[in-house]
Amino acid sequence: ASSGQRPRVIWLHFQECTGCTESLLRASHPDLARLILDVISLDYHETVMAAAGYQAEANLHDTVDNHPFILIVEGAIPVKDNGIYCKIGGRTALEILGEVAPKATAIIAIGTCATSGGIQAASPNPTGAVGVEDLPELTGNVPIVNIPGCPPNPVNLLGTILYYLTFKRLPALDSQKRPLFAYGRRIHDQCERRGHFDEGRFAEKFGDKFHQMGYCLYKVGCKGPETFANCPTARFNDVGVWPVSIGHGCIGCTEKNFWDTMTPFYER
Ligand code: SF4
Ligand code: SF4
Ligand code: F3S
């Protein structure tokens, strides 16, 4: 639904699992999803829009042609064989991004798929999947913010949108276009198990006595030392947990190409 003052947002889904959307919609914070939906006018979003078929496409074109809008992209863009591996409404992701992106006032790439290709881009990347920022010939000079994670914490999208609406500019970004407020610090430097790391107390394998005692997960593969994100402080869905707090090492899901660079996940 559109309305007067709320900024319009177009949310495009390309090659992905919809997990980023699902995590946003399932956020247990009472008003997180509603807050996002109340502060913006979500003119096109395949998962939640009421419109379908021709009406949905008409909404998309009306916004793109007649109004300023923020573009959120979820999912990778396959470029091999002219992009035939992802089509919506008969058009490739490449064609749709090329039409919509240049007219956006800003682009937010949500999730590791949209920021660097995600699991589809893992070697041997059979469809030539890439992230939005890898296609400057389509996005032109439109500023891009990357919110990686698989899926990312919804609070990082919310913070980015609210920052943009409040200050009329994008938040400060790191060299990978990630907001510093969320991705400025290393997981390892904020982790509640860091004391165990510093004292040399490690779980040697999953389920052993030291794992049960909450020791550091470095030796069972934790990639917290190589990963930048706010998971230990923001935590997830207001239930106060994040991967390491429930006994699973970080797999580096906010880092570019982590399916290739952070594997094997359970070894150092
Ligand atoms: Fe799914 Fe992860 Fe891609 Fe989000 S980043 S769409 S959760 S595979
Ligand atoms: Fe670092 Fe991971 Fe150990 Fe935490 S569990 S201290 S992030 S290696
Ligand atoms: Fe991802 Fe590591 Fe956080 S796996 S969710 S960046 S703890």
PDB file of C-alpha atoms and ligand atoms in Angstrom:
ATOM      1  CA  ALA A   1       0.000   0.000   0.000  1.00  0.00           C
ATOM      2  CA  SER A   2       1.226   3.476  -0.820  1.00  0.00           C
ATOM      3  CA  SER A   3       0.759   6.554   1.260  1.00  0.00           C
ATOM      4  CA  GLY A   4       1.750  10.181   1.394  1.00  0.00           C
ATOM      5  CA  GLN A   5       4.934  10.728   3.326  1.00  0.00           C
ATOM      6  CA  ARG A   6       6.314   7.244   3.705  1.00  0.00           C
ATOM      7  CA  PRO A   7       9.260   6.658   1.389  1.00  0.00           C
ATOM      8  CA  ARG A   8       8.592   4.090  -1.269  1.00  0.00           C
ATOM      9  CA  VAL A   9      10.555   0.907  -1.307  1.00  0.00           C
ATOM     10  CA  ILE A  10      10.814  -1.691  -4.033  1.00  0.00           C
ATOM     11  CA  TRP A  11      12.111  -5.059  -2.814  1.00  0.00           C
ATOM     12  CA  LEU A  12      13.355  -7.320  -5.593  1.00  0.00           C
ATOM     13  CA  HIS A  13      13.930 -11.045  -5.115  1.00  0.00           C
ATOM     14  CA  PHE A  14      16.420 -12.715  -7.385  1.00  0.00           C
ATOM     15  CA  GLN A  15      18.390 -15.930  -6.927  1.00  0.00           C
ATOM     16  CA  GLU A  16      17.878 -16.731  -3.239  1.00  0.00           C
ATOM     17  CA  CYS A  17      16.059 -18.686  -0.525  1.00  0.00           C
ATOM     18  CA  THR A  18      13.913 -15.823   0.886  1.00  0.00           C
ATOM     19  CA  GLY A  19      15.533 -16.427   4.268  1.00  0.00           C
ATOM     20  CA  CYS A  20      16.376 -12.743   4.601  1.00  0.00           C
ATOM     21  CA  THR A  21      12.710 -11.806   4.228  1.00  0.00           C
ATOM     22  CA  GLU A  22      11.624 -14.659   6.477  1.00  0.00           C
ATOM     23  CA  SER A  23      13.963 -13.583   9.258  1.00  0.00           C
ATOM     24  CA  LEU A  24      12.634 -10.052   9.022  1.00  0.00           C
ATOM     25  CA  LEU A  25       9.005 -11.185   9.142  1.00  0.00           C
ATOM     26  CA  ARG A  26       9.648 -13.590  11.994  1.00  0.00           C
ATOM     27  CA  ALA A  27      11.499 -11.120  14.150  1.00  0.00           C
ATOM     28  CA  SER A  28      10.092 -11.671  17.609  1.00  0.00           C
ATOM     29  CA  HIS A  29      10.589  -8.096  18.701  1.00  0.00           C
ATOM     30  CA  PRO A  30       6.958  -7.031  18.926  1.00  0.00           C
ATOM     31  CA  ASP A  31       7.074  -4.257  16.396  1.00  0.00           C
ATOM     32  CA  LEU A  32      10.163  -4.763  14.308  1.00  0.00           C
ATOM     33  CA  ALA A  33       8.518  -5.954  11.110  1.00  0.00           C
ATOM     34  CA  ARG A  34       5.564  -3.624  11.631  1.00  0.00           C
ATOM     35  CA  LEU A  35       7.856  -0.702  12.291  1.00  0.00           C
ATOM     36  CA  ILE A  36       9.595  -1.327   9.004  1.00  0.00           C
ATOM     37  CA  LEU A  37       6.313  -1.714   7.192  1.00  0.00           C
ATOM     38  CA  ASP A  38       4.891   1.393   8.892  1.00  0.00           C
ATOM     39  CA  VAL A  39       7.775   3.727   8.172  1.00  0.00           C
ATOM     40  CA  ILE A  40       8.058   2.789   4.517  1.00  0.00           C
ATOM     41  CA  SER A  41       5.602   2.144   1.733  1.00  0.00           C
ATOM     42  CA  LEU A  42       6.528  -1.274   0.444  1.00  0.00           C
ATOM     43  CA  ASP A  43       5.249  -0.927  -3.115  1.00  0.00           C
ATOM     44  CA  TYR A  44       6.578  -4.218  -4.440  1.00  0.00           C
ATOM     45  CA  HIS A  45       7.655  -7.303  -2.510  1.00  0.00           C
ATOM     46  CA  GLU A  46       6.868 -10.720  -3.937  1.00  0.00           C
ATOM     47  CA  THR A  47       6.468 -12.415  -0.561  1.00  0.00           C
ATOM     48  CA  VAL A  48       4.137  -9.982   1.181  1.00  0.00           C
ATOM     49  CA  MET A  49       2.367  -7.879  -1.456  1.00  0.00           C
ATOM     50  CA  ALA A  50      -1.326  -8.452  -2.005  1.00  0.00           C
ATOM     51  CA  ALA A  51      -1.107  -7.780  -5.732  1.00  0.00           C
ATOM     52  CA  ALA A  52      -0.271 -10.548  -8.175  1.00  0.00           C
ATOM     53  CA  GLY A  53       0.402 -10.982 -11.855  1.00  0.00           C
ATOM     54  CA  TYR A  54      -0.165  -7.978 -14.106  1.00  0.00           C
ATOM     55  CA  GLN A  55      -1.287  -5.757 -11.220  1.00  0.00           C
ATOM     56  CA  ALA A  56       1.947  -6.426  -9.337  1.00  0.00           C
ATOM     57  CA  GLU A  57       4.028  -5.603 -12.402  1.00  0.00           C
ATOM     58  CA  ALA A  58       1.960  -2.437 -12.946  1.00  0.00           C
ATOM     59  CA  ASN A  59       2.674  -1.337  -9.353  1.00  0.00           C
ATOM     60  CA  LEU A  60       6.368  -1.900  -9.933  1.00  0.00           C
ATOM     61  CA  HIS A  61       6.419   0.168 -13.107  1.00  0.00           C
ATOM     62  CA  ASP A  62       4.317   2.938 -11.613  1.00  0.00           C
ATOM     63  CA  THR A  63       6.766   3.399  -8.743  1.00  0.00           C
ATOM     64  CA  VAL A  64       9.862   3.077 -10.903  1.00  0.00           C
ATOM     65  CA  ASP A  65       8.609   5.556 -13.504  1.00  0.00           C
ATOM     66  CA  ASN A  66       6.823   8.110 -11.338  1.00  0.00           C
ATOM     67  CA  HIS A  67       8.268   8.253  -7.833  1.00  0.00           C
ATOM     68  CA  PRO A  68      11.539   8.365  -5.907  1.00  0.00           C
ATOM     69  CA  PHE A  69      12.191   5.044  -4.197  1.00  0.00           C
ATOM     70  CA  ILE A  70      14.731   2.997  -2.278  1.00  0.00           C
ATOM     71  CA  LEU A  71      15.597  -0.331  -3.859  1.00  0.00           C
ATOM     72  CA  ILE A  72      16.225  -3.352  -1.640  1.00  0.00           C
ATOM     73  CA  VAL A  73      17.655  -6.390  -3.404  1.00  0.00           C
ATOM     74  CA  GLU A  74      17.557  -9.885  -1.901  1.00  0.00           C
ATOM     75  CA  GLY A  75      19.362 -12.592  -3.855  1.00  0.00           C
ATOM     76  CA  ALA A  76      22.203 -12.946  -6.316  1.00  0.00           C
ATOM     77  CA  ILE A  77      22.128 -12.081  -9.997  1.00  0.00           C
ATOM     78  CA  PRO A  78      23.244 -14.910 -12.303  1.00  0.00           C
ATOM     79  CA  VAL A  79      25.044 -13.468 -15.321  1.00  0.00           C
ATOM     80  CA  LYS A  80      26.093 -16.618 -17.182  1.00  0.00           C
ATOM     81  CA  ASP A  81      24.293 -17.299 -20.498  1.00  0.00           C
ATOM     82  CA  ASN A  82      22.723 -13.831 -20.470  1.00  0.00           C
ATOM     83  CA  GLY A  83      21.180 -14.410 -17.070  1.00  0.00           C
ATOM     84  CA  ILE A  84      18.678 -17.112 -18.060  1.00  0.00           C
ATOM     85  CA  TYR A  85      19.014 -18.890 -14.700  1.00  0.00           C
ATOM     86  CA  CYS A  86      16.759 -16.412 -12.900  1.00  0.00           C
ATOM     87  CA  LYS A  87      13.618 -15.048 -14.534  1.00  0.00           C
ATOM     88  CA  ILE A  88      10.608 -13.245 -13.045  1.00  0.00           C
ATOM     89  CA  GLY A  89       7.603 -12.435 -15.200  1.00  0.00           C
ATOM     90  CA  GLY A  90       9.531 -13.608 -18.258  1.00  0.00           C
ATOM     91  CA  ARG A  91      12.471 -11.259 -17.703  1.00  0.00           C
ATOM     92  CA  THR A  92      15.911 -12.029 -16.330  1.00  0.00           C
ATOM     93  CA  ALA A  93      17.187 -10.650 -13.043  1.00  0.00           C
ATOM     94  CA  LEU A  94      19.778  -8.810 -15.131  1.00  0.00           C
ATOM     95  CA  GLU A  95      17.086  -7.065 -17.180  1.00  0.00           C
ATOM     96  CA  ILE A  96      14.983  -6.166 -14.146  1.00  0.00           C
ATOM     97  CA  LEU A  97      17.928  -4.827 -12.145  1.00  0.00           C
ATOM     98  CA  GLY A  98      19.085  -2.865 -15.173  1.00  0.00           C
ATOM     99  CA  GLU A  99      15.670  -1.233 -15.454  1.00  0.00           C
ATOM    100  CA  VAL A 100      15.018  -0.522 -11.770  1.00  0.00           C
ATOM    101  CA  ALA A 101      18.432   0.146 -10.199  1.00  0.00           C
ATOM    102  CA  PRO A 102      19.486   3.284 -12.116  1.00  0.00           C
ATOM    103  CA  LYS A 103      16.283   5.056 -11.041  1.00  0.00           C
ATOM    104  CA  ALA A 104      16.629   4.292  -7.322  1.00  0.00           C
ATOM    105  CA  THR A 105      17.841   6.945  -4.888  1.00  0.00           C
ATOM    106  CA  ALA A 106      19.775   4.282  -2.971  1.00  0.00           C
ATOM    107  CA  ILE A 107      20.209   0.526  -3.125  1.00  0.00           C
ATOM    108  CA  ILE A 108      20.338  -1.739  -0.081  1.00  0.00           C
ATOM    109  CA  ALA A 109      21.653  -5.215  -0.847  1.00  0.00           C
ATOM    110  CA  ILE A 110      20.339  -7.476   1.897  1.00  0.00           C
ATOM    111  CA  GLY A 111      21.961 -10.826   2.648  1.00  0.00           C
ATOM    112  CA  THR A 112      25.147 -12.425   1.452  1.00  0.00           C
ATOM    113  CA  CYS A 113      23.458 -13.512  -1.812  1.00  0.00           C
ATOM    114  CA  ALA A 114      22.786  -9.915  -2.851  1.00  0.00           C
ATOM    115  CA  THR A 115      26.075  -8.589  -1.514  1.00  0.00           C
ATOM    116  CA  SER A 116      28.496 -11.152  -2.966  1.00  0.00           C
ATOM    117  CA  GLY A 117      26.533 -13.971  -4.608  1.00  0.00           C
ATOM    118  CA  GLY A 118      25.965 -16.226  -1.587  1.00  0.00           C
ATOM    119  CA  ILE A 119      25.849 -19.990  -1.818  1.00  0.00           C
ATOM    120  CA  GLN A 120      24.926 -19.883  -5.506  1.00  0.00           C
ATOM    121  CA  ALA A 121      28.275 -18.226  -6.163  1.00  0.00           C
ATOM    122  CA  ALA A 122      30.226 -20.886  -4.261  1.00  0.00           C
ATOM    123  CA  SER A 123      32.790 -22.668  -6.414  1.00  0.00           C
ATOM    124  CA  PRO A 124      32.202 -23.668  -9.203  1.00  0.00           C
ATOM    125  CA  ASN A 125      29.431 -21.020  -9.386  1.00  0.00           C
ATOM    126  CA  PRO A 126      27.543 -22.771 -12.200  1.00  0.00           C
ATOM    127  CA  THR A 127      25.228 -19.838 -13.012  1.00  0.00           C
ATOM    128  CA  GLY A 128      27.778 -17.038 -12.717  1.00  0.00           C
ATOM    129  CA  ALA A 129      26.012 -15.571  -9.673  1.00  0.00           C
ATOM    130  CA  VAL A 130      27.261 -12.166  -8.470  1.00  0.00           C
ATOM    131  CA  GLY A 131      26.200  -9.509  -5.990  1.00  0.00           C
ATOM    132  CA  VAL A 132      24.608  -6.155  -6.835  1.00  0.00           C
ATOM    133  CA  GLU A 133      27.843  -4.204  -6.403  1.00  0.00           C
ATOM    134  CA  ASP A 134      29.519  -6.438  -8.977  1.00  0.00           C
ATOM    135  CA  LEU A 135      27.328  -4.930 -11.696  1.00  0.00           C
ATOM    136  CA  PRO A 136      28.258  -1.221 -11.776  1.00  0.00           C
ATOM    137  CA  GLU A 137      27.262  -1.115 -15.435  1.00  0.00           C
ATOM    138  CA  LEU A 138      23.668  -1.632 -14.250  1.00  0.00           C
ATOM    139  CA  THR A 139      23.619   0.369 -11.012  1.00  0.00           C
ATOM    140  CA  GLY A 140      25.508   3.431 -12.300  1.00  0.00           C
ATOM    141  CA  ASN A 141      26.194   6.030  -9.633  1.00  0.00           C
ATOM    142  CA  VAL A 142      23.413   4.979  -7.284  1.00  0.00           C
ATOM    143  CA  PRO A 143      24.879   4.517  -3.782  1.00  0.00           C
ATOM    144  CA  ILE A 144      24.875   0.931  -2.478  1.00  0.00           C
ATOM    145  CA  VAL A 145      24.775  -0.300   1.122  1.00  0.00           C
ATOM    146  CA  ASN A 146      25.603  -3.940   1.786  1.00  0.00           C
ATOM    147  CA  ILE A 147      23.930  -5.710   4.722  1.00  0.00           C
ATOM    148  CA  PRO A 148      25.506  -9.173   4.522  1.00  0.00           C
ATOM    149  CA  GLY A 149      24.652 -12.194   6.608  1.00  0.00           C
ATOM    150  CA  CYS A 150      22.840 -15.418   5.834  1.00  0.00           C
ATOM    151  CA  PRO A 151      20.407 -14.152   6.870  1.00  0.00           C
ATOM    152  CA  PRO A 152      21.465 -10.797   8.331  1.00  0.00           C
ATOM    153  CA  ASN A 153      20.101  -9.577  11.616  1.00  0.00           C
ATOM    154  CA  PRO A 154      16.903  -7.603  10.831  1.00  0.00           C
ATOM    155  CA  VAL A 155      18.006  -4.835  13.218  1.00  0.00           C
ATOM    156  CA  ASN A 156      20.807  -3.962  10.797  1.00  0.00           C
ATOM    157  CA  LEU A 157      18.333  -3.317   7.994  1.00  0.00           C
ATOM    158  CA  LEU A 158      16.070  -1.399  10.344  1.00  0.00           C
ATOM    159  CA  GLY A 159      18.977   0.734  11.575  1.00  0.00           C
ATOM    160  CA  THR A 160      20.071   1.523   8.030  1.00  0.00           C
ATOM    161  CA  ILE A 161      16.582   2.527   6.919  1.00  0.00           C
ATOM    162  CA  LEU A 162      15.945   4.657  10.002  1.00  0.00           C
ATOM    163  CA  TYR A 163      19.341   6.335   9.644  1.00  0.00           C
ATOM    164  CA  TYR A 164      18.589   7.182   6.030  1.00  0.00           C
ATOM    165  CA  LEU A 165      15.155   8.543   6.858  1.00  0.00           C
ATOM    166  CA  THR A 166      16.444  10.598   9.790  1.00  0.00           C
ATOM    167  CA  PHE A 167      19.620  12.069   8.324  1.00  0.00           C
ATOM    168  CA  LYS A 168      18.765  11.930   4.585  1.00  0.00           C
ATOM    169  CA  ARG A 169      22.042  10.185   3.889  1.00  0.00           C
ATOM    170  CA  LEU A 170      23.496   6.733   4.219  1.00  0.00           C
ATOM    171  CA  PRO A 171      25.366   5.650   7.358  1.00  0.00           C
ATOM    172  CA  ALA A 172      29.174   5.487   7.356  1.00  0.00           C
ATOM    173  CA  LEU A 173      30.363   2.369   5.549  1.00  0.00           C
ATOM    174  CA  ASP A 174      33.454   0.167   5.608  1.00  0.00           C
ATOM    175  CA  SER A 175      35.477  -0.807   2.518  1.00  0.00           C
ATOM    176  CA  GLN A 176      32.871  -3.482   1.679  1.00  0.00           C
ATOM    177  CA  LYS A 177      30.028  -0.939   1.850  1.00  0.00           C
ATOM    178  CA  ARG A 178      28.798  -2.379   5.183  1.00  0.00           C
ATOM    179  CA  PRO A 179      27.412   0.049   7.806  1.00  0.00           C
ATOM    180  CA  LEU A 180      30.087   0.562  10.443  1.00  0.00           C
ATOM    181  CA  PHE A 181      27.500   0.708  13.210  1.00  0.00           C
ATOM    182  CA  ALA A 182      26.794  -2.988  12.583  1.00  0.00           C
ATOM    183  CA  TYR A 183      29.929  -4.373  10.928  1.00  0.00           C
ATOM    184  CA  GLY A 184      32.668  -2.213  12.388  1.00  0.00           C
ATOM    185  CA  ARG A 185      33.945  -4.690  14.960  1.00  0.00           C
ATOM    186  CA  ARG A 186      35.247  -8.233  14.873  1.00  0.00           C
ATOM    187  CA  ILE A 187      33.039 -10.988  16.361  1.00  0.00           C
ATOM    188  CA  HIS A 188      36.041 -12.295  18.322  1.00  0.00           C
ATOM    189  CA  ASP A 189      36.531  -8.934  20.047  1.00  0.00           C
ATOM    190  CA  GLN A 190      32.969  -8.886  21.406  1.00  0.00           C
ATOM    191  CA  CYS A 191      32.504 -12.578  22.194  1.00  0.00           C
ATOM    192  CA  GLU A 192      31.535 -13.722  25.692  1.00  0.00           C
ATOM    193  CA  ARG A 193      33.835 -16.758  25.276  1.00  0.00           C
ATOM    194  CA  ARG A 194      36.873 -14.555  24.638  1.00  0.00           C
ATOM    195  CA  GLY A 195      38.109 -15.012  28.205  1.00  0.00           C
ATOM    196  CA  HIS A 196      38.336 -18.747  27.570  1.00  0.00           C
ATOM    197  CA  PHE A 197      40.253 -18.116  24.329  1.00  0.00           C
ATOM    198  CA  ASP A 198      42.713 -15.840  26.098  1.00  0.00           C
ATOM    199  CA  GLU A 199      43.287 -18.445  28.822  1.00  0.00           C
ATOM    200  CA  GLY A 200      43.632 -21.305  26.337  1.00  0.00           C
ATOM    201  CA  ARG A 201      40.420 -23.098  27.316  1.00  0.00           C
ATOM    202  CA  PHE A 202      38.908 -24.724  24.229  1.00  0.00           C
ATOM    203  CA  ALA A 203      36.203 -27.233  23.311  1.00  0.00           C
ATOM    204  CA  GLU A 204      38.165 -29.946  21.506  1.00  0.00           C
ATOM    205  CA  LYS A 205      35.121 -31.461  19.840  1.00  0.00           C
ATOM    206  CA  PHE A 206      31.365 -30.942  19.880  1.00  0.00           C
ATOM    207  CA  GLY A 207      29.748 -32.469  22.936  1.00  0.00           C
ATOM    208  CA  ASP A 208      32.915 -32.919  24.977  1.00  0.00           C
ATOM    209  CA  LYS A 209      33.240 -31.771  28.582  1.00  0.00           C
ATOM    210  CA  PHE A 210      34.782 -28.444  27.551  1.00  0.00           C
ATOM    211  CA  HIS A 211      32.038 -27.757  25.020  1.00  0.00           C
ATOM    212  CA  GLN A 212      29.481 -28.359  27.745  1.00  0.00           C
ATOM    213  CA  MET A 213      31.370 -25.948  30.003  1.00  0.00           C
ATOM    214  CA  GLY A 214      31.029 -23.180  27.442  1.00  0.00           C
ATOM    215  CA  TYR A 215      34.701 -22.967  26.445  1.00  0.00           C
ATOM    216  CA  CYS A 216      35.922 -21.210  23.298  1.00  0.00           C
ATOM    217  CA  LEU A 217      34.888 -22.784  19.970  1.00  0.00           C
ATOM    218  CA  TYR A 218      38.029 -21.878  18.029  1.00  0.00           C
ATOM    219  CA  LYS A 219      39.256 -25.477  17.719  1.00  0.00           C
ATOM    220  CA  VAL A 220      35.886 -26.669  16.406  1.00  0.00           C
ATOM    221  CA  GLY A 221      36.111 -24.129  13.621  1.00  0.00           C
ATOM    222  CA  CYS A 222      34.789 -20.801  14.925  1.00  0.00           C
ATOM    223  CA  LYS A 223      35.534 -18.052  12.383  1.00  0.00           C
ATOM    224  CA  GLY A 224      34.811 -15.214  14.815  1.00  0.00           C
ATOM    225  CA  PRO A 225      38.411 -13.959  14.569  1.00  0.00           C
ATOM    226  CA  GLU A 226      37.977 -13.350  10.815  1.00  0.00           C
ATOM    227  CA  THR A 227      34.418 -12.017  10.846  1.00  0.00           C
ATOM    228  CA  PHE A 228      33.021  -8.508  11.275  1.00  0.00           C
ATOM    229  CA  ALA A 229      29.485  -8.224  12.635  1.00  0.00           C
ATOM    230  CA  ASN A 230      27.490  -7.221  15.707  1.00  0.00           C
ATOM    231  CA  CYS A 231      25.995 -10.658  16.469  1.00  0.00           C
ATOM    232  CA  PRO A 232      27.446 -10.863  20.024  1.00  0.00           C
ATOM    233  CA  THR A 233      25.934  -7.516  20.997  1.00  0.00           C
ATOM    234  CA  ALA A 234      22.797  -7.186  18.838  1.00  0.00           C
ATOM    235  CA  ARG A 235      21.897 -10.875  19.209  1.00  0.00           C
ATOM    236  CA  PHE A 236      18.878 -12.297  17.454  1.00  0.00           C
ATOM    237  CA  ASN A 237      15.134 -11.892  17.695  1.00  0.00           C
ATOM    238  CA  ASP A 238      15.110 -10.614  21.263  1.00  0.00           C
ATOM    239  CA  VAL A 239      15.682 -14.085  22.689  1.00  0.00           C
ATOM    240  CA  GLY A 240      19.224 -13.107  23.569  1.00  0.00           C
ATOM    241  CA  VAL A 241      21.081 -15.741  21.592  1.00  0.00           C
ATOM    242  CA  TRP A 242      23.543 -15.818  18.722  1.00  0.00           C
ATOM    243  CA  PRO A 243      25.371 -18.806  17.194  1.00  0.00           C
ATOM    244  CA  VAL A 244      28.290 -18.898  19.646  1.00  0.00           C
ATOM    245  CA  SER A 245      26.072 -18.486  22.719  1.00  0.00           C
ATOM    246  CA  ILE A 246      24.248 -21.700  21.829  1.00  0.00           C
ATOM    247  CA  GLY A 247      27.464 -23.617  21.221  1.00  0.00           C
ATOM    248  CA  HIS A 248      28.026 -23.330  17.462  1.00  0.00           C
ATOM    249  CA  GLY A 249      31.016 -21.486  16.076  1.00  0.00           C
ATOM    250  CA  CYS A 250      30.606 -18.493  13.809  1.00  0.00           C
ATOM    251  CA  ILE A 251      30.865 -19.575  10.146  1.00  0.00           C
ATOM    252  CA  GLY A 252      31.625 -16.079   8.890  1.00  0.00           C
ATOM    253  CA  CYS A 253      28.309 -15.502   7.134  1.00  0.00           C
ATOM    254  CA  THR A 254      28.803 -11.730   6.898  1.00  0.00           C
ATOM    255  CA  GLU A 255      32.057 -12.035   4.951  1.00  0.00           C
ATOM    256  CA  LYS A 256      32.329 -12.063   1.166  1.00  0.00           C
ATOM    257  CA  ASN A 257      32.277 -15.521  -0.428  1.00  0.00           C
ATOM    258  CA  PHE A 258      32.248 -17.213   2.967  1.00  0.00           C
ATOM    259  CA  TRP A 259      31.066 -20.511   1.469  1.00  0.00           C
ATOM    260  CA  ASP A 260      34.491 -20.736  -0.165  1.00  0.00           C
ATOM    261  CA  THR A 261      36.733 -18.752   2.172  1.00  0.00           C
ATOM    262  CA  MET A 262      35.424 -19.972   5.557  1.00  0.00           C
ATOM    263  CA  THR A 263      35.105 -23.679   4.757  1.00  0.00           C
ATOM    264  CA  PRO A 264      35.573 -26.267   6.169  1.00  0.00           C
ATOM    265  CA  PHE A 265      33.324 -24.715   8.789  1.00  0.00           C
ATOM    266  CA  TYR A 266      34.275 -27.147  11.573  1.00  0.00           C
ATOM    267  CA  GLU A 267      38.049 -27.072  11.180  1.00  0.00           C
ATOM    268  CA  ARG A 268      40.787 -24.515  11.699  1.00  0.00           C
TER     269      ARG A 268
HETATM  270 FE1  SF4 B   1      18.787 -17.024   1.931  1.00  0.00          FE
HETATM  271 FE2  SF4 B   1      21.150 -16.517   3.019  1.00  0.00          FE
HETATM  272 FE3  SF4 B   1      20.645 -15.676   0.573  1.00  0.00          FE
HETATM  273 FE4  SF4 B   1      19.404 -14.500   2.618  1.00  0.00          FE
HETATM  274  S1  SF4 B   1      21.625 -14.469   2.192  1.00  0.00           S
HETATM  275  S2  SF4 B   1      18.438 -15.171   0.696  1.00  0.00           S
HETATM  276  S3  SF4 B   1      19.152 -16.243   4.013  1.00  0.00           S
HETATM  277  S4  SF4 B   1      20.770 -17.851   1.225  1.00  0.00           S
HETATM  278 FE1  SF4 B   2      36.621 -16.009  19.344  1.00  0.00          FE
HETATM  279 FE2  SF4 B   2      34.914 -17.859  18.459  1.00  0.00          FE
HETATM  280 FE3  SF4 B   2      36.292 -18.291  20.685  1.00  0.00          FE
HETATM  281 FE4  SF4 B   2      34.338 -16.490  20.640  1.00  0.00          FE
HETATM  282  S1  SF4 B   2      34.122 -18.706  20.396  1.00  0.00           S
HETATM  283  S2  SF4 B   2      36.372 -16.234  21.544  1.00  0.00           S
HETATM  284  S3  SF4 B   2      34.575 -15.661  18.567  1.00  0.00           S
HETATM  285  S4  SF4 B   2      37.138 -18.061  18.601  1.00  0.00           S
HETATM  286 FE1  F3S B   3      26.843 -15.212  10.866  1.00  0.00          FE
HETATM  287 FE2  F3S B   3      28.862 -15.550  12.520  1.00  0.00          FE
HETATM  288 FE3  F3S B   3      26.930 -13.918  13.144  1.00  0.00          FE
HETATM  289  S1  F3S B   3      27.871 -17.115  11.282  1.00  0.00           S
HETATM  290  S2  F3S B   3      25.160 -14.892  12.241  1.00  0.00           S
HETATM  291  S3  F3S B   3      28.350 -13.691  11.455  1.00  0.00           S
HETATM  292  S4  F3S B   3      27.999 -15.278  14.511  1.00  0.00           S
END
